[in-house]
Amino acid sequence: MNDHDDPAAQLAQALGPLIGQRVPGGCEDCDAYRTVKRDAQHRRMWHVTVHHDDTCPQFRQMR
């Protein structure tokens, strides 16, 4: 199987360049940004986290 046929390789190719970057967006109610990191123990797992403003109404509802 080559990288073109491997979904994990495709995901790594798409998300890899975003590691360490602040990607704008993720919430319609505030100036949120997203971060991406690869799981240290499960290399095929990725974490995409949305960081909301402290004043975001959606964020306050989740707390």
mmCIF file of N, CA and C in Angstrom:
data_model
loop_
_atom_site.group_PDB
_atom_site.id
_atom_site.type_symbol
_atom_site.label_atom_id
_atom_site.label_comp_id
_atom_site.label_asym_id
_atom_site.label_seq_id
_atom_site.Cartn_x
_atom_site.Cartn_y
_atom_site.Cartn_z
ATOM 1 N N MET A 1 0.849 -1.180 0.000
ATOM 2 C CA MET A 1 0.000 0.000 0.000
ATOM 3 C C MET A 1 0.893 1.241 0.000
ATOM 4 N N ASN A 2 0.642 2.144 -0.922
ATOM 5 C CA ASN A 2 1.430 3.374 -0.948
ATOM 6 C C ASN A 2 0.701 4.472 -0.177
ATOM 7 N N ASP A 3 1.356 5.625 0.017
ATOM 8 C CA ASP A 3 0.769 6.723 0.789
ATOM 9 C C ASP A 3 -0.550 7.208 0.213
ATOM 10 N N HIS A 4 -0.701 7.079 -1.101
ATOM 11 C CA HIS A 4 -1.927 7.541 -1.751
ATOM 12 C C HIS A 4 -3.134 6.714 -1.302
ATOM 13 N N ASP A 5 -2.908 5.436 -0.999
ATOM 14 C CA ASP A 5 -3.981 4.528 -0.603
ATOM 15 C C ASP A 5 -4.138 4.397 0.910
ATOM 16 N N ASP A 6 -3.223 4.948 1.676
ATOM 17 C CA ASP A 6 -3.222 4.789 3.128
ATOM 18 C C ASP A 6 -3.842 6.017 3.795
ATOM 19 N N PRO A 7 -5.045 5.875 4.391
ATOM 20 C CA PRO A 7 -5.699 7.027 5.027
ATOM 21 C C PRO A 7 -4.857 7.664 6.133
ATOM 22 N N ALA A 8 -4.126 6.852 6.901
ATOM 23 C CA ALA A 8 -3.293 7.405 7.970
ATOM 24 C C ALA A 8 -2.175 8.268 7.401
ATOM 25 N N ALA A 9 -1.594 7.845 6.302
ATOM 26 C CA ALA A 9 -0.539 8.629 5.657
ATOM 27 C C ALA A 9 -1.107 9.913 5.069
ATOM 28 N N GLN A 10 -2.302 9.840 4.512
ATOM 29 C CA GLN A 10 -2.951 11.038 3.967
ATOM 30 C C GLN A 10 -3.241 12.037 5.075
ATOM 31 N N LEU A 11 -3.710 11.539 6.221
ATOM 32 C CA LEU A 11 -3.993 12.414 7.355
ATOM 33 C C LEU A 11 -2.712 13.060 7.874
ATOM 34 N N ALA A 12 -1.652 12.283 7.968
ATOM 35 C CA ALA A 12 -0.367 12.825 8.414
ATOM 36 C C ALA A 12 0.143 13.889 7.456
ATOM 37 N N GLN A 13 -0.064 13.676 6.177
ATOM 38 C CA GLN A 13 0.368 14.656 5.178
ATOM 39 C C GLN A 13 -0.440 15.945 5.298
ATOM 40 N N ALA A 14 -1.732 15.826 5.595
ATOM 41 C CA ALA A 14 -2.595 17.004 5.704
ATOM 42 C C ALA A 14 -2.403 17.738 7.030
ATOM 43 N N LEU A 15 -2.322 16.994 8.137
ATOM 44 C CA LEU A 15 -2.258 17.622 9.456
ATOM 45 C C LEU A 15 -0.835 17.925 9.917
ATOM 46 N N GLY A 16 0.132 17.180 9.444
ATOM 47 C CA GLY A 16 1.518 17.370 9.872
ATOM 48 C C GLY A 16 2.010 18.806 9.789
ATOM 49 N N PRO A 17 1.782 19.503 8.675
ATOM 50 C CA PRO A 17 2.249 20.888 8.573
ATOM 51 C C PRO A 17 1.569 21.851 9.557
ATOM 52 N N LEU A 18 0.457 21.433 10.159
ATOM 53 C CA LEU A 18 -0.273 22.309 11.079
ATOM 54 C C LEU A 18 0.214 22.194 12.520
ATOM 55 N N ILE A 19 1.064 21.207 12.809
ATOM 56 C CA ILE A 19 1.582 21.045 14.167
ATOM 57 C C ILE A 19 2.342 22.308 14.557
ATOM 58 N N GLY A 20 2.009 22.846 15.736
ATOM 59 C CA GLY A 20 2.665 24.048 16.232
ATOM 60 C C GLY A 20 2.096 25.347 15.686
ATOM 61 N N GLN A 21 1.093 25.258 14.827
ATOM 62 C CA GLN A 21 0.481 26.452 14.240
ATOM 63 C C GLN A 21 -0.834 26.772 14.952
ATOM 64 N N ARG A 22 -1.219 28.035 14.913
ATOM 65 C CA ARG A 22 -2.553 28.454 15.359
ATOM 66 C C ARG A 22 -3.402 28.623 14.111
ATOM 67 N N VAL A 23 -4.385 27.768 13.960
ATOM 68 C CA VAL A 23 -5.251 27.790 12.786
ATOM 69 C C VAL A 23 -6.515 28.555 13.160
ATOM 70 N N PRO A 24 -6.782 29.699 12.520
ATOM 71 C CA PRO A 24 -7.952 30.499 12.877
ATOM 72 C C PRO A 24 -9.255 29.729 12.687
ATOM 73 N N GLY A 25 -10.223 30.043 13.558
ATOM 74 C CA GLY A 25 -11.563 29.480 13.415
ATOM 75 C C GLY A 25 -11.855 28.396 14.428
ATOM 76 N N GLY A 26 -13.057 27.861 14.309
ATOM 77 C CA GLY A 26 -13.482 26.791 15.201
ATOM 78 C C GLY A 26 -14.681 27.158 16.042
ATOM 79 N N CYS A 27 -15.050 28.448 16.048
ATOM 80 C CA CYS A 27 -16.205 28.896 16.820
ATOM 81 C C CYS A 27 -16.809 30.120 16.143
ATOM 82 N N GLU A 28 -18.118 30.107 16.021
ATOM 83 C CA GLU A 28 -18.803 31.248 15.407
ATOM 84 C C GLU A 28 -19.000 32.403 16.383
ATOM 85 N N ASP A 29 -18.830 32.144 17.696
ATOM 86 C CA ASP A 29 -19.125 33.150 18.711
ATOM 87 C C ASP A 29 -17.911 33.909 19.235
ATOM 88 N N CYS A 30 -16.708 33.504 18.850
ATOM 89 C CA CYS A 30 -15.528 34.205 19.354
ATOM 90 C C CYS A 30 -14.383 34.087 18.349
ATOM 91 N N ASP A 31 -13.253 34.648 18.717
ATOM 92 C CA ASP A 31 -12.068 34.643 17.857
ATOM 93 C C ASP A 31 -11.202 33.415 18.179
ATOM 94 N N ALA A 32 -11.806 32.243 18.103
ATOM 95 C CA ALA A 32 -11.128 30.996 18.467
ATOM 96 C C ALA A 32 -10.058 30.630 17.445
ATOM 97 N N TYR A 33 -9.156 29.765 17.891
ATOM 98 C CA TYR A 33 -8.170 29.173 16.984
ATOM 99 C C TYR A 33 -8.033 27.697 17.351
ATOM 100 N N ARG A 34 -7.490 26.916 16.441
ATOM 101 C CA ARG A 34 -7.297 25.485 16.653
ATOM 102 C C ARG A 34 -5.812 25.156 16.650
ATOM 103 N N THR A 35 -5.463 24.151 17.433
ATOM 104 C CA THR A 35 -4.111 23.611 17.407
ATOM 105 C C THR A 35 -4.196 22.118 17.091
ATOM 106 N N VAL A 36 -3.131 21.605 16.506
ATOM 107 C CA VAL A 36 -3.079 20.202 16.096
ATOM 108 C C VAL A 36 -1.834 19.571 16.699
ATOM 109 N N LYS A 37 -1.994 18.371 17.250
ATOM 110 C CA LYS A 37 -0.821 17.615 17.692
ATOM 111 C C LYS A 37 -1.085 16.133 17.473
ATOM 112 N N ARG A 38 -0.019 15.415 17.349
ATOM 113 C CA ARG A 38 -0.087 13.972 17.164
ATOM 114 C C ARG A 38 0.037 13.309 18.531
ATOM 115 N N ASP A 39 -0.748 12.291 18.767
ATOM 116 C CA ASP A 39 -0.710 11.577 20.036
ATOM 117 C C ASP A 39 0.650 10.891 20.206
ATOM 118 N N ALA A 40 1.244 11.055 21.367
ATOM 119 C CA ALA A 40 2.585 10.516 21.607
ATOM 120 C C ALA A 40 2.602 8.988 21.666
ATOM 121 N N GLN A 41 1.540 8.380 22.159
ATOM 122 C CA GLN A 41 1.511 6.925 22.300
ATOM 123 C C GLN A 41 0.863 6.223 21.114
ATOM 124 N N HIS A 42 -0.091 6.882 20.485
ATOM 125 C CA HIS A 42 -0.824 6.286 19.367
ATOM 126 C C HIS A 42 -0.581 7.148 18.132
ATOM 127 N N ARG A 43 0.438 6.831 17.378
ATOM 128 C CA ARG A 43 0.892 7.680 16.273
ATOM 129 C C ARG A 43 -0.153 7.869 15.181
ATOM 130 N N ARG A 44 -1.174 7.030 15.144
ATOM 131 C CA ARG A 44 -2.227 7.194 14.135
ATOM 132 C C ARG A 44 -3.358 8.091 14.648
ATOM 133 N N MET A 45 -3.237 8.590 15.888
ATOM 134 C CA MET A 45 -4.276 9.432 16.478
ATOM 135 C C MET A 45 -3.802 10.887 16.516
ATOM 136 N N TRP A 46 -4.703 11.794 16.194
ATOM 137 C CA TRP A 46 -4.414 13.224 16.181
ATOM 138 C C TRP A 46 -5.369 13.939 17.120
ATOM 139 N N HIS A 47 -4.911 15.036 17.707
ATOM 140 C CA HIS A 47 -5.749 15.865 18.575
ATOM 141 C C HIS A 47 -5.879 17.246 17.935
ATOM 142 N N VAL A 48 -7.103 17.639 17.664
ATOM 143 C CA VAL A 48 -7.390 18.990 17.178
ATOM 144 C C VAL A 48 -8.170 19.666 18.296
ATOM 145 N N THR A 49 -7.606 20.724 18.857
ATOM 146 C CA THR A 49 -8.201 21.410 19.998
ATOM 147 C C THR A 49 -8.630 22.809 19.588
ATOM 148 N N VAL A 50 -9.852 23.185 19.976
ATOM 149 C CA VAL A 50 -10.349 24.539 19.739
ATOM 150 C C VAL A 50 -10.109 25.343 21.012
ATOM 151 N N HIS A 51 -9.440 26.484 20.877
ATOM 152 C CA HIS A 51 -9.149 27.382 21.996
ATOM 153 C C HIS A 51 -10.062 28.600 21.860
ATOM 154 N N HIS A 52 -11.019 28.725 22.791
ATOM 155 C CA HIS A 52 -11.988 29.820 22.769
ATOM 156 C C HIS A 52 -11.471 31.014 23.571
ATOM 157 N N ASP A 53 -12.017 32.197 23.283
ATOM 158 C CA ASP A 53 -11.783 33.368 24.123
ATOM 159 C C ASP A 53 -12.452 33.133 25.474
ATOM 160 N N ASP A 54 -11.915 33.725 26.542
ATOM 161 C CA ASP A 54 -12.520 33.584 27.869
ATOM 162 C C ASP A 54 -13.938 34.141 27.924
ATOM 163 N N THR A 55 -14.241 35.106 27.069
ATOM 164 C CA THR A 55 -15.564 35.735 27.084
ATOM 165 C C THR A 55 -16.564 35.046 26.157
ATOM 166 N N CYS A 56 -16.186 33.971 25.529
ATOM 167 C CA CYS A 56 -17.045 33.275 24.565
ATOM 168 C C CYS A 56 -18.255 32.655 25.268
ATOM 169 N N PRO A 57 -19.474 32.972 24.810
ATOM 170 C CA PRO A 57 -20.664 32.392 25.443
ATOM 171 C C PRO A 57 -20.720 30.867 25.295
ATOM 172 N N GLN A 58 -20.263 30.348 24.186
ATOM 173 C CA GLN A 58 -20.271 28.897 23.978
ATOM 174 C C GLN A 58 -19.297 28.216 24.945
ATOM 175 N N PHE A 59 -18.130 28.832 25.130
ATOM 176 C CA PHE A 59 -17.130 28.297 26.052
ATOM 177 C C PHE A 59 -17.663 28.312 27.485
ATOM 178 N N ARG A 60 -18.325 29.397 27.874
ATOM 179 C CA ARG A 60 -18.881 29.492 29.229
ATOM 180 C C ARG A 60 -19.934 28.420 29.472
ATOM 181 N N GLN A 61 -20.721 28.078 28.453
ATOM 182 C CA GLN A 61 -21.730 27.024 28.600
ATOM 183 C C GLN A 61 -21.087 25.656 28.804
ATOM 184 N N MET A 62 -19.922 25.436 28.231
ATOM 185 C CA MET A 62 -19.250 24.137 28.338
ATOM 186 C C MET A 62 -18.595 23.935 29.700
ATOM 187 N N ARG A 63 -18.285 25.001 30.405
ATOM 188 C CA ARG A 63 -17.598 24.880 31.703
ATOM 189 C C ARG A 63 -18.490 24.353 32.744
#
